Amino acid sequence: MKQVSKAAADISSRKIQTVQSMVIENDSLSLTLYDNGEIDGDTVSILLNGKVIMPMQGLTAKGITKTIYLTPEMGDSISLIMYAENLGSIPPNTGLLIVYDGNVRHEIRFSGDLQKNSAIILKRKKLH
């Protein structure tokens, strides 16, 4: 039997701190993840509405990019959670997430530790 990844294993026991809410217009977003500050071995997992979409990412100065596609079933308020898998050599675990919504660029700095995760709320723009 294949070993199941333990990404975000303790998600239910950690507090979630919302660091930013943003209005988005597109159904596809590009996420790029960097270490924020000194490169010290931070590892994070990214969850979209509770589902791991980027497991165990080692943060560096070179960005890790993923495109996500938002479906109507996800609702109008979508949660992105940065889960610290470790603290690197300089706690806390810090990162920079760049979200591209079409031509609009959002920069979000986040930090987490073994008690707290950072969350971003994506709110769909209402069409009139």
CSV table of N, CA, C and O in Angstrom, one decimal:
chain,number,residue,atom,x,y,z
A,1,MET,N,0.8,-1.2,0.0
A,1,MET,CA,0.0,0.0,0.0
A,1,MET,C,0.9,1.2,0.0
A,1,MET,O,1.9,1.3,0.7
A,2,LYS,N,0.5,2.2,-0.8
A,2,LYS,CA,1.3,3.5,-0.9
A,2,LYS,C,1.2,4.3,0.3
A,2,LYS,O,0.1,4.4,0.9
A,3,GLN,N,2.3,4.9,0.7
A,3,GLN,CA,2.4,5.8,1.9
A,3,GLN,C,1.6,7.1,1.6
A,3,GLN,O,1.8,7.7,0.6
A,4,VAL,N,0.7,7.4,2.5
A,4,VAL,CA,-0.1,8.6,2.3
A,4,VAL,C,0.7,9.8,2.9
A,4,VAL,O,1.2,9.7,4.0
A,5,SER,N,0.7,10.9,2.1
A,5,SER,CA,1.4,12.1,2.5
A,5,SER,C,0.8,12.7,3.8
A,5,SER,O,-0.5,12.6,3.9
A,6,LYS,N,1.6,13.1,4.7
A,6,LYS,CA,1.1,13.7,6.0
A,6,LYS,C,1.0,15.2,5.9
A,6,LYS,O,1.1,15.9,6.9
A,7,ALA,N,0.9,15.8,4.7
A,7,ALA,CA,0.8,17.2,4.6
A,7,ALA,C,-0.3,17.8,5.4
A,7,ALA,O,-1.4,17.2,5.4
A,8,ALA,N,-0.1,18.8,6.2
A,8,ALA,CA,-1.1,19.5,7.0
A,8,ALA,C,-1.7,18.5,8.0
A,8,ALA,O,-2.9,18.6,8.3
A,9,ALA,N,-0.9,17.6,8.6
A,9,ALA,CA,-1.5,16.6,9.5
A,9,ALA,C,-2.2,17.1,10.7
A,9,ALA,O,-3.2,16.5,11.1
A,10,ASP,N,-1.8,18.2,11.2
A,10,ASP,CA,-2.4,18.8,12.5
A,10,ASP,C,-3.3,20.0,12.2
A,10,ASP,O,-3.5,20.8,13.1
A,11,ILE,N,-3.8,20.1,11.0
A,11,ILE,CA,-4.6,21.3,10.7
A,11,ILE,C,-5.7,21.6,11.7
A,11,ILE,O,-6.0,22.7,12.0
A,12,SER,N,-6.4,20.5,12.2
A,12,SER,CA,-7.5,20.8,13.1
A,12,SER,C,-7.1,21.3,14.4
A,12,SER,O,-8.0,21.9,15.1
A,13,SER,N,-5.9,21.1,14.8
A,13,SER,CA,-5.5,21.5,16.2
A,13,SER,C,-4.9,22.9,16.2
A,13,SER,O,-4.5,23.4,17.3
A,14,ARG,N,-4.8,23.6,15.1
A,14,ARG,CA,-4.1,24.9,15.0
A,14,ARG,C,-5.2,26.0,14.8
A,14,ARG,O,-6.2,25.8,14.2
A,15,LYS,N,-4.8,27.2,15.4
A,15,LYS,CA,-5.6,28.4,15.1
A,15,LYS,C,-5.4,28.8,13.7
A,15,LYS,O,-4.3,28.7,13.2
A,16,ILE,N,-6.4,29.5,13.1
A,16,ILE,CA,-6.3,30.1,11.8
A,16,ILE,C,-6.5,31.6,11.9
A,16,ILE,O,-7.5,32.0,12.5
A,17,GLN,N,-5.5,32.3,11.5
A,17,GLN,CA,-5.5,33.7,11.5
A,17,GLN,C,-5.6,34.3,10.1
A,17,GLN,O,-4.8,34.0,9.2
A,18,THR,N,-6.7,35.0,9.8
A,18,THR,CA,-6.9,35.6,8.5
A,18,THR,C,-6.0,36.8,8.4
A,18,THR,O,-6.1,37.7,9.2
A,19,VAL,N,-5.1,36.8,7.4
A,19,VAL,CA,-4.2,37.9,7.3
A,19,VAL,C,-4.6,38.9,6.2
A,19,VAL,O,-4.2,40.0,6.2
A,20,GLN,N,-5.5,38.4,5.3
A,20,GLN,CA,-6.0,39.3,4.2
A,20,GLN,C,-7.2,38.7,3.6
A,20,GLN,O,-7.3,37.5,3.5
A,21,SER,N,-8.1,39.6,3.1
A,21,SER,CA,-9.2,39.3,2.3
A,21,SER,C,-9.0,40.0,1.0
A,21,SER,O,-8.6,41.2,1.0
A,22,MET,N,-9.3,39.4,-0.2
A,22,MET,CA,-9.2,40.1,-1.4
A,22,MET,C,-10.3,39.7,-2.3
A,22,MET,O,-10.9,38.6,-2.3
A,23,VAL,N,-10.8,40.7,-3.2
A,23,VAL,CA,-11.8,40.4,-4.2
A,23,VAL,C,-11.1,40.0,-5.4
A,23,VAL,O,-10.1,40.6,-5.9
A,24,ILE,N,-11.6,38.9,-6.0
A,24,ILE,CA,-11.0,38.3,-7.2
A,24,ILE,C,-12.0,38.4,-8.4
A,24,ILE,O,-13.2,38.3,-8.1
A,25,GLU,N,-11.5,38.5,-9.6
A,25,GLU,CA,-12.4,38.6,-10.7
A,25,GLU,C,-12.4,37.4,-11.6
A,25,GLU,O,-13.3,37.1,-12.4
A,26,ASN,N,-11.3,36.6,-11.6
A,26,ASN,CA,-11.1,35.5,-12.6
A,26,ASN,C,-11.4,34.2,-11.9
A,26,ASN,O,-11.3,34.0,-10.7
A,27,ASP,N,-11.6,33.2,-12.7
A,27,ASP,CA,-11.8,31.8,-12.3
A,27,ASP,C,-10.5,31.0,-12.2
A,27,ASP,O,-10.5,29.9,-11.7
A,28,SER,N,-9.5,31.6,-12.7
A,28,SER,CA,-8.2,31.0,-12.6
A,28,SER,C,-7.2,32.0,-12.0
A,28,SER,O,-7.2,33.1,-12.4
A,29,LEU,N,-6.4,31.5,-11.0
A,29,LEU,CA,-5.4,32.4,-10.4
A,29,LEU,C,-4.1,31.7,-10.4
A,29,LEU,O,-4.0,30.5,-10.3
A,30,SER,N,-3.0,32.5,-10.5
A,30,SER,CA,-1.7,32.0,-10.4
A,30,SER,C,-1.1,32.3,-9.1
A,30,SER,O,-1.1,33.5,-8.6
A,31,LEU,N,-0.7,31.3,-8.3
A,31,LEU,CA,-0.1,31.5,-7.0
A,31,LEU,C,1.4,31.3,-7.1
A,31,LEU,O,1.9,30.3,-7.7
A,32,THR,N,2.2,32.2,-6.6
A,32,THR,CA,3.7,32.0,-6.5
A,32,THR,C,4.1,32.2,-5.1
A,32,THR,O,3.8,33.2,-4.5
A,33,LEU,N,4.9,31.2,-4.6
A,33,LEU,CA,5.2,31.1,-3.2
A,33,LEU,C,6.8,31.3,-3.1
A,33,LEU,O,7.5,30.6,-3.8
A,34,TYR,N,7.2,32.2,-2.2
A,34,TYR,CA,8.6,32.4,-1.9
A,34,TYR,C,8.9,32.4,-0.4
A,34,TYR,O,7.9,32.6,0.4
A,35,ASP,N,10.1,32.2,0.0
A,35,ASP,CA,10.5,32.5,1.4
A,35,ASP,C,10.5,34.0,1.5
A,35,ASP,O,10.9,34.7,0.6
A,36,ASN,N,10.1,34.5,2.7
A,36,ASN,CA,10.1,35.9,2.9
A,36,ASN,C,11.2,36.2,3.9
A,36,ASN,O,11.1,35.8,5.1
A,37,GLY,N,12.3,36.8,3.5
A,37,GLY,CA,13.4,37.1,4.4
A,37,GLY,C,14.5,36.1,4.1
A,37,GLY,O,14.8,35.8,3.0
A,38,GLU,N,15.1,35.6,5.2
A,38,GLU,CA,16.3,34.8,5.1
A,38,GLU,C,15.8,33.3,4.7
A,38,GLU,O,14.8,32.8,5.2
A,39,ILE,N,16.5,32.7,3.7
A,39,ILE,CA,16.2,31.4,3.3
A,39,ILE,C,16.7,30.4,4.4
A,39,ILE,O,17.9,30.3,4.5
A,40,ASP,N,15.8,29.8,5.1
A,40,ASP,CA,16.2,29.1,6.3
A,40,ASP,C,15.6,27.7,6.4
A,40,ASP,O,15.5,27.1,7.4
A,41,GLY,N,15.0,27.2,5.3
A,41,GLY,CA,14.5,25.8,5.3
A,41,GLY,C,13.0,25.7,5.6
A,41,GLY,O,12.5,24.6,5.9
A,42,ASP,N,12.3,26.8,5.5
A,42,ASP,CA,10.8,26.8,5.8
A,42,ASP,C,10.1,25.9,4.8
A,42,ASP,O,10.5,25.9,3.6
A,43,THR,N,9.2,25.1,5.3
A,43,THR,CA,8.4,24.2,4.4
A,43,THR,C,6.9,24.5,4.8
A,43,THR,O,6.5,24.5,6.0
A,44,VAL,N,6.1,24.7,3.8
A,44,VAL,CA,4.6,24.9,4.0
A,44,VAL,C,3.8,24.0,3.1
A,44,VAL,O,4.3,23.5,2.0
A,45,SER,N,2.6,23.8,3.5
A,45,SER,CA,1.6,23.2,2.6
A,45,SER,C,0.5,24.2,2.4
A,45,SER,O,0.2,25.0,3.3
A,46,ILE,N,-0.1,24.3,1.2
A,46,ILE,CA,-1.2,25.3,0.9
A,46,ILE,C,-2.5,24.5,0.8
A,46,ILE,O,-2.5,23.5,0.0
A,47,LEU,N,-3.5,24.9,1.4
A,47,LEU,CA,-4.8,24.3,1.4
A,47,LEU,C,-5.8,25.3,0.7
A,47,LEU,O,-5.8,26.5,1.0
A,48,LEU,N,-6.6,24.8,-0.2
A,48,LEU,CA,-7.7,25.5,-0.8
A,48,LEU,C,-9.0,24.9,-0.3
A,48,LEU,O,-9.3,23.8,-0.6
A,49,ASN,N,-9.8,25.7,0.4
A,49,ASN,CA,-11.0,25.2,1.0
A,49,ASN,C,-10.8,23.9,1.7
A,49,ASN,O,-11.6,23.0,1.6
A,50,GLY,N,-9.7,23.8,2.5
A,50,GLY,CA,-9.5,22.6,3.3
A,50,GLY,C,-8.8,21.4,2.6
A,50,GLY,O,-8.5,20.5,3.2
A,51,LYS,N,-8.6,21.5,1.3
A,51,LYS,CA,-7.9,20.5,0.5
A,51,LYS,C,-6.5,20.9,0.2
A,51,LYS,O,-6.3,22.0,-0.3
A,52,VAL,N,-5.5,20.0,0.5
A,52,VAL,CA,-4.1,20.3,0.2
A,52,VAL,C,-3.9,20.4,-1.3
A,52,VAL,O,-4.2,19.4,-2.1
A,53,ILE,N,-3.4,21.5,-1.8
A,53,ILE,CA,-3.2,21.7,-3.2
A,53,ILE,C,-1.7,21.8,-3.5
A,53,ILE,O,-1.3,21.6,-4.7
A,54,MET,N,-0.9,22.2,-2.5
A,54,MET,CA,0.6,22.3,-2.7
A,54,MET,C,1.2,21.7,-1.4
A,54,MET,O,1.4,22.4,-0.5
A,55,PRO,N,1.4,20.4,-1.4
A,55,PRO,CA,1.9,19.7,-0.2
A,55,PRO,C,3.4,19.9,0.0
A,55,PRO,O,4.2,19.8,-1.0
A,56,MET,N,3.9,20.2,1.2
A,56,MET,CA,5.3,20.2,1.6
A,56,MET,C,6.2,20.9,0.7
A,56,MET,O,7.1,20.4,0.1
A,57,GLN,N,5.9,22.2,0.5
A,57,GLN,CA,6.7,23.0,-0.4
A,57,GLN,C,7.9,23.7,0.4
A,57,GLN,O,7.6,24.4,1.3
A,58,GLY,N,9.1,23.4,0.0
A,58,GLY,CA,10.3,24.1,0.6
A,58,GLY,C,10.4,25.5,0.0
A,58,GLY,O,10.5,25.6,-1.2
A,59,LEU,N,10.4,26.5,0.8
A,59,LEU,CA,10.4,27.9,0.4
A,59,LEU,C,11.8,28.3,0.1
A,59,LEU,O,12.7,28.1,0.9
A,60,THR,N,12.0,29.0,-1.1
A,60,THR,CA,13.3,29.5,-1.5
A,60,THR,C,13.1,30.9,-2.1
A,60,THR,O,12.0,31.4,-2.1
A,61,ALA,N,14.2,31.5,-2.6
A,61,ALA,CA,14.1,32.7,-3.3
A,61,ALA,C,13.6,32.6,-4.7
A,61,ALA,O,13.1,33.5,-5.3
A,62,LYS,N,13.6,31.3,-5.2
A,62,LYS,CA,13.0,31.0,-6.5
A,62,LYS,C,11.6,30.6,-6.3
A,62,LYS,O,11.3,29.7,-5.5
A,63,GLY,N,10.6,31.3,-6.8
A,63,GLY,CA,9.2,31.0,-6.6
A,63,GLY,C,8.8,29.6,-7.1
A,63,GLY,O,9.3,29.1,-8.0
A,64,ILE,N,7.8,29.1,-6.4
A,64,ILE,CA,7.1,27.9,-6.7
A,64,ILE,C,5.7,28.4,-7.2
A,64,ILE,O,5.0,29.0,-6.5
A,65,THR,N,5.3,28.1,-8.5
A,65,THR,CA,4.1,28.6,-9.1
A,65,THR,C,3.1,27.5,-9.3
A,65,THR,O,3.5,26.4,-9.7
A,66,LYS,N,1.9,27.8,-9.1
A,66,LYS,CA,0.8,26.8,-9.4
A,66,LYS,C,-0.4,27.6,-9.8
A,66,LYS,O,-0.7,28.7,-9.2
A,67,THR,N,-1.1,27.2,-10.8
A,67,THR,CA,-2.4,27.8,-11.3
A,67,THR,C,-3.5,27.0,-10.6
A,67,THR,O,-3.5,25.8,-10.6
A,68,ILE,N,-4.4,27.8,-10.0
A,68,ILE,CA,-5.6,27.1,-9.5
A,68,ILE,C,-6.8,27.6,-10.3
A,68,ILE,O,-6.9,28.7,-10.8
A,69,TYR,N,-7.8,26.7,-10.3
A,69,TYR,CA,-9.0,26.9,-11.1
A,69,TYR,C,-10.2,26.9,-10.1
A,69,TYR,O,-10.4,25.9,-9.3
A,70,LEU,N,-10.9,28.0,-10.0
A,70,LEU,CA,-12.0,28.1,-9.1
A,70,LEU,C,-13.3,27.7,-9.7
A,70,LEU,O,-13.7,28.2,-10.8
A,71,THR,N,-14.1,26.8,-9.1
A,71,THR,CA,-15.3,26.3,-9.7
A,71,THR,C,-16.5,26.9,-8.9
A,71,THR,O,-16.3,27.3,-7.7
A,72,PRO,N,-17.7,27.0,-9.5
A,72,PRO,CA,-18.8,27.5,-8.8
A,72,PRO,C,-19.1,26.8,-7.5
A,72,PRO,O,-19.6,27.4,-6.5
A,73,GLU,N,-18.8,25.5,-7.4
A,73,GLU,CA,-19.1,24.7,-6.2
A,73,GLU,C,-18.3,25.2,-5.0
A,73,GLU,O,-18.7,24.9,-3.9
A,74,MET,N,-17.2,25.9,-5.3
A,74,MET,CA,-16.4,26.4,-4.2
A,74,MET,C,-17.0,27.5,-3.4
A,74,MET,O,-16.6,27.9,-2.3
A,75,GLY,N,-18.1,28.1,-4.0
A,75,GLY,CA,-18.8,29.2,-3.3
A,75,GLY,C,-18.1,30.6,-3.7
A,75,GLY,O,-17.2,30.6,-4.5
A,76,ASP,N,-18.6,31.6,-3.0
A,76,ASP,CA,-18.1,33.0,-3.3
A,76,ASP,C,-17.1,33.4,-2.3
A,76,ASP,O,-16.5,34.5,-2.5
A,77,SER,N,-16.8,32.7,-1.3
A,77,SER,CA,-15.8,33.0,-0.3
A,77,SER,C,-14.9,31.8,-0.2
A,77,SER,O,-15.3,30.8,0.3
A,78,ILE,N,-13.7,31.9,-0.7
A,78,ILE,CA,-12.7,30.8,-0.8
A,78,ILE,C,-11.6,31.0,0.1
A,78,ILE,O,-11.0,32.1,0.2
A,79,SER,N,-11.2,29.9,0.9
A,79,SER,CA,-10.1,30.1,1.8
A,79,SER,C,-8.8,29.4,1.3
A,79,SER,O,-8.8,28.3,0.9
A,80,LEU,N,-7.7,30.2,1.4
A,80,LEU,CA,-6.4,29.6,1.1
A,80,LEU,C,-5.6,29.7,2.5
A,80,LEU,O,-5.5,30.7,3.1
A,81,ILE,N,-5.1,28.5,2.9
A,81,ILE,CA,-4.4,28.4,4.2
A,81,ILE,C,-3.0,28.0,4.0
A,81,ILE,O,-2.7,27.1,3.2
A,82,MET,N,-2.1,28.8,4.6
A,82,MET,CA,-0.7,28.5,4.6
A,82,MET,C,-0.4,27.7,5.9
A,82,MET,O,-0.5,28.3,7.0
A,83,TYR,N,0.0,26.5,5.8
A,83,TYR,CA,0.2,25.6,6.9
A,83,TYR,C,1.7,25.4,7.1
A,83,TYR,O,2.4,24.8,6.2
A,84,ALA,N,2.3,25.8,8.2
A,84,ALA,CA,3.8,25.6,8.4
A,84,ALA,C,4.0,24.1,8.8
A,84,ALA,O,3.5,23.6,9.7
A,85,GLU,N,4.8,23.5,7.9
A,85,GLU,CA,5.2,22.1,8.2
A,85,GLU,C,6.4,22.0,9.1
A,85,GLU,O,6.6,21.0,9.8
A,86,ASN,N,7.2,23.1,9.1
A,86,ASN,CA,8.3,23.2,10.1
A,86,ASN,C,8.5,24.7,10.3
A,86,ASN,O,7.8,25.5,9.8
A,87,LEU,N,9.5,25.0,11.1
A,87,LEU,CA,9.8,26.4,11.4
A,87,LEU,C,11.1,26.9,10.8
A,87,LEU,O,11.6,28.0,11.0
A,88,GLY,N,11.8,26.0,10.0
A,88,GLY,CA,13.1,26.4,9.4
A,88,GLY,C,14.1,26.6,10.5
A,88,GLY,O,13.8,26.2,11.7
A,89,SER,N,15.2,27.2,10.3
A,89,SER,CA,16.2,27.4,11.3
A,89,SER,C,15.9,28.7,12.1
A,89,SER,O,16.5,28.9,13.1
A,90,ILE,N,15.1,29.6,11.5
A,90,ILE,CA,14.8,30.9,12.2
A,90,ILE,C,13.2,31.0,12.3
A,90,ILE,O,12.6,31.4,11.4
A,91,PRO,N,12.6,30.6,13.4
A,91,PRO,CA,11.2,30.7,13.6
A,91,PRO,C,10.7,32.1,13.6
A,91,PRO,O,11.5,33.0,13.9
A,92,PRO,N,9.5,32.4,13.2
A,92,PRO,CA,8.5,31.5,12.7
A,92,PRO,C,8.7,31.2,11.2
A,92,PRO,O,9.6,31.7,10.6
A,93,ASN,N,7.8,30.4,10.7
A,93,ASN,CA,7.9,30.1,9.2
A,93,ASN,C,7.2,31.3,8.5
A,93,ASN,O,6.1,31.7,8.8
A,94,THR,N,8.0,31.9,7.6
A,94,THR,CA,7.5,33.1,6.9
A,94,THR,C,7.6,32.9,5.4
A,94,THR,O,8.5,32.3,4.9
A,95,GLY,N,6.6,33.5,4.8
A,95,GLY,CA,6.6,33.4,3.3
A,95,GLY,C,5.9,34.6,2.7
A,95,GLY,O,5.3,35.4,3.3
A,96,LEU,N,6.1,34.6,1.4
A,96,LEU,CA,5.4,35.6,0.5
A,96,LEU,C,4.7,34.9,-0.5
A,96,LEU,O,5.2,34.0,-1.2
A,97,LEU,N,3.4,35.2,-0.6
A,97,LEU,CA,2.5,34.6,-1.7
A,97,LEU,C,2.1,35.7,-2.6
A,97,LEU,O,1.6,36.7,-2.2
A,98,ILE,N,2.4,35.5,-3.9
A,98,ILE,CA,1.9,36.4,-4.9
A,98,ILE,C,0.8,35.8,-5.6
A,98,ILE,O,0.9,34.6,-6.1
A,99,VAL,N,-0.4,36.5,-5.7
A,99,VAL,CA,-1.6,36.0,-6.3
A,99,VAL,C,-1.8,36.9,-7.6
A,99,VAL,O,-1.9,38.1,-7.4
A,100,TYR,N,-1.8,36.2,-8.7
A,100,TYR,CA,-2.1,36.9,-10.0
A,100,TYR,C,-3.6,36.6,-10.3
A,100,TYR,O,-3.9,35.5,-10.6
A,101,ASP,N,-4.4,37.6,-10.4
A,101,ASP,CA,-5.8,37.5,-10.8
A,101,ASP,C,-5.9,38.3,-12.1
A,101,ASP,O,-6.1,39.5,-12.1
A,102,GLY,N,-5.7,37.6,-13.2
A,102,GLY,CA,-5.6,38.3,-14.5
A,102,GLY,C,-4.3,39.1,-14.5
A,102,GLY,O,-3.2,38.6,-14.2
A,103,ASN,N,-4.4,40.4,-14.7
A,103,ASN,CA,-3.3,41.4,-14.7
A,103,ASN,C,-3.1,42.0,-13.3
A,103,ASN,O,-2.2,42.8,-13.1
A,104,VAL,N,-4.0,41.7,-12.3
A,104,VAL,CA,-3.9,42.3,-11.0
A,104,VAL,C,-3.0,41.4,-10.1
A,104,VAL,O,-3.1,40.2,-10.1
A,105,ARG,N,-2.0,42.0,-9.5
A,105,ARG,CA,-1.0,41.3,-8.6
A,105,ARG,C,-1.3,41.7,-7.2
A,105,ARG,O,-1.3,42.8,-6.8
A,106,HIS,N,-1.4,40.6,-6.3
A,106,HIS,CA,-1.6,40.8,-4.9
A,106,HIS,C,-0.3,40.2,-4.2
A,106,HIS,O,0.0,39.1,-4.5
A,107,GLU,N,0.3,40.9,-3.3
A,107,GLU,CA,1.4,40.4,-2.5
A,107,GLU,C,0.9,40.2,-1.1
A,107,GLU,O,0.4,41.1,-0.4
A,108,ILE,N,1.1,39.0,-0.6
A,108,ILE,CA,0.6,38.7,0.8
A,108,ILE,C,1.8,38.1,1.6
A,108,ILE,O,2.3,37.0,1.2
A,109,ARG,N,2.2,38.7,2.6
A,109,ARG,CA,3.2,38.2,3.5
A,109,ARG,C,2.5,37.4,4.6
A,109,ARG,O,1.5,37.9,5.2
A,110,PHE,N,3.0,36.2,4.9
A,110,PHE,CA,2.4,35.4,5.9
A,110,PHE,C,3.4,34.8,6.9
A,110,PHE,O,4.6,34.7,6.5
A,111,SER,N,3.0,34.4,8.0
A,111,SER,CA,3.8,33.7,8.9
A,111,SER,C,3.0,32.7,9.7
A,111,SER,O,1.8,32.9,9.8
A,112,GLY,N,3.6,31.6,10.1
A,112,GLY,CA,2.9,30.6,10.8
A,112,GLY,C,3.9,29.8,11.7
A,112,GLY,O,5.1,29.9,11.6
A,113,ASP,N,3.3,29.1,12.7
A,113,ASP,CA,4.1,28.3,13.5
A,113,ASP,C,3.4,27.0,13.8
A,113,ASP,O,2.4,26.7,13.1
A,114,LEU,N,3.8,26.3,14.8
A,114,LEU,CA,3.1,25.0,15.1
A,114,LEU,C,1.8,25.1,15.8
A,114,LEU,O,1.1,24.1,16.1
A,115,GLN,N,1.4,26.3,16.1
A,115,GLN,CA,0.1,26.6,16.8
A,115,GLN,C,-0.9,27.4,15.9
A,115,GLN,O,-2.0,27.4,16.2
A,116,LYS,N,-0.3,28.0,14.8
A,116,LYS,CA,-1.2,29.0,14.1
A,116,LYS,C,-0.9,28.9,12.6
A,116,LYS,O,0.3,28.8,12.2
A,117,ASN,N,-1.9,28.9,11.8
A,117,ASN,CA,-1.8,29.0,10.3
A,117,ASN,C,-2.3,30.4,9.9
A,117,ASN,O,-3.1,31.0,10.5
A,118,SER,N,-1.8,30.8,8.7
A,118,SER,CA,-2.3,32.0,8.1
A,118,SER,C,-3.3,31.7,7.0
A,118,SER,O,-3.1,30.7,6.3
A,119,ALA,N,-4.3,32.5,6.9
A,119,ALA,CA,-5.4,32.3,5.9
A,119,ALA,C,-5.6,33.6,5.1
A,119,ALA,O,-5.5,34.7,5.6
A,120,ILE,N,-5.9,33.4,3.8
A,120,ILE,CA,-6.4,34.5,2.9
A,120,ILE,C,-7.8,34.1,2.5
A,120,ILE,O,-8.0,32.9,2.1
A,121,ILE,N,-8.6,35.0,2.5
A,121,ILE,CA,-10.0,34.8,2.0
A,121,ILE,C,-10.1,35.5,0.6
A,121,ILE,O,-9.9,36.7,0.5
A,122,LEU,N,-10.5,34.7,-0.4
A,122,LEU,CA,-10.7,35.1,-1.8
A,122,LEU,C,-12.2,35.3,-1.9
A,122,LEU,O,-12.9,34.3,-1.8
A,123,LYS,N,-12.6,36.5,-2.2
A,123,LYS,CA,-14.1,36.8,-2.4
A,123,LYS,C,-14.3,37.1,-3.9
A,123,LYS,O,-13.7,37.9,-4.5
A,124,ARG,N,-15.2,36.3,-4.5
A,124,ARG,CA,-15.5,36.5,-5.9
A,124,ARG,C,-16.2,37.9,-6.1
A,124,ARG,O,-17.1,38.2,-5.3
A,125,LYS,N,-15.8,38.6,-7.1
A,125,LYS,CA,-16.5,39.9,-7.4
A,125,LYS,C,-17.9,39.6,-7.9
A,125,LYS,O,-18.1,38.7,-8.8
A,126,LYS,N,-18.9,40.3,-7.4
A,126,LYS,CA,-20.3,40.1,-7.8
A,126,LYS,C,-20.5,40.7,-9.1
A,126,LYS,O,-20.1,41.9,-9.3
A,127,LEU,N,-21.1,40.0,-10.0
A,127,LEU,CA,-21.4,40.5,-11.3
A,127,LEU,C,-22.8,41.1,-11.2
A,127,LEU,O,-23.7,40.6,-10.6
A,128,HIS,N,-23.0,42.3,-11.7
A,128,HIS,CA,-24.3,43.1,-11.6
A,128,HIS,C,-25.2,42.7,-12.7
A,128,HIS,O,-24.8,42.5,-13.8
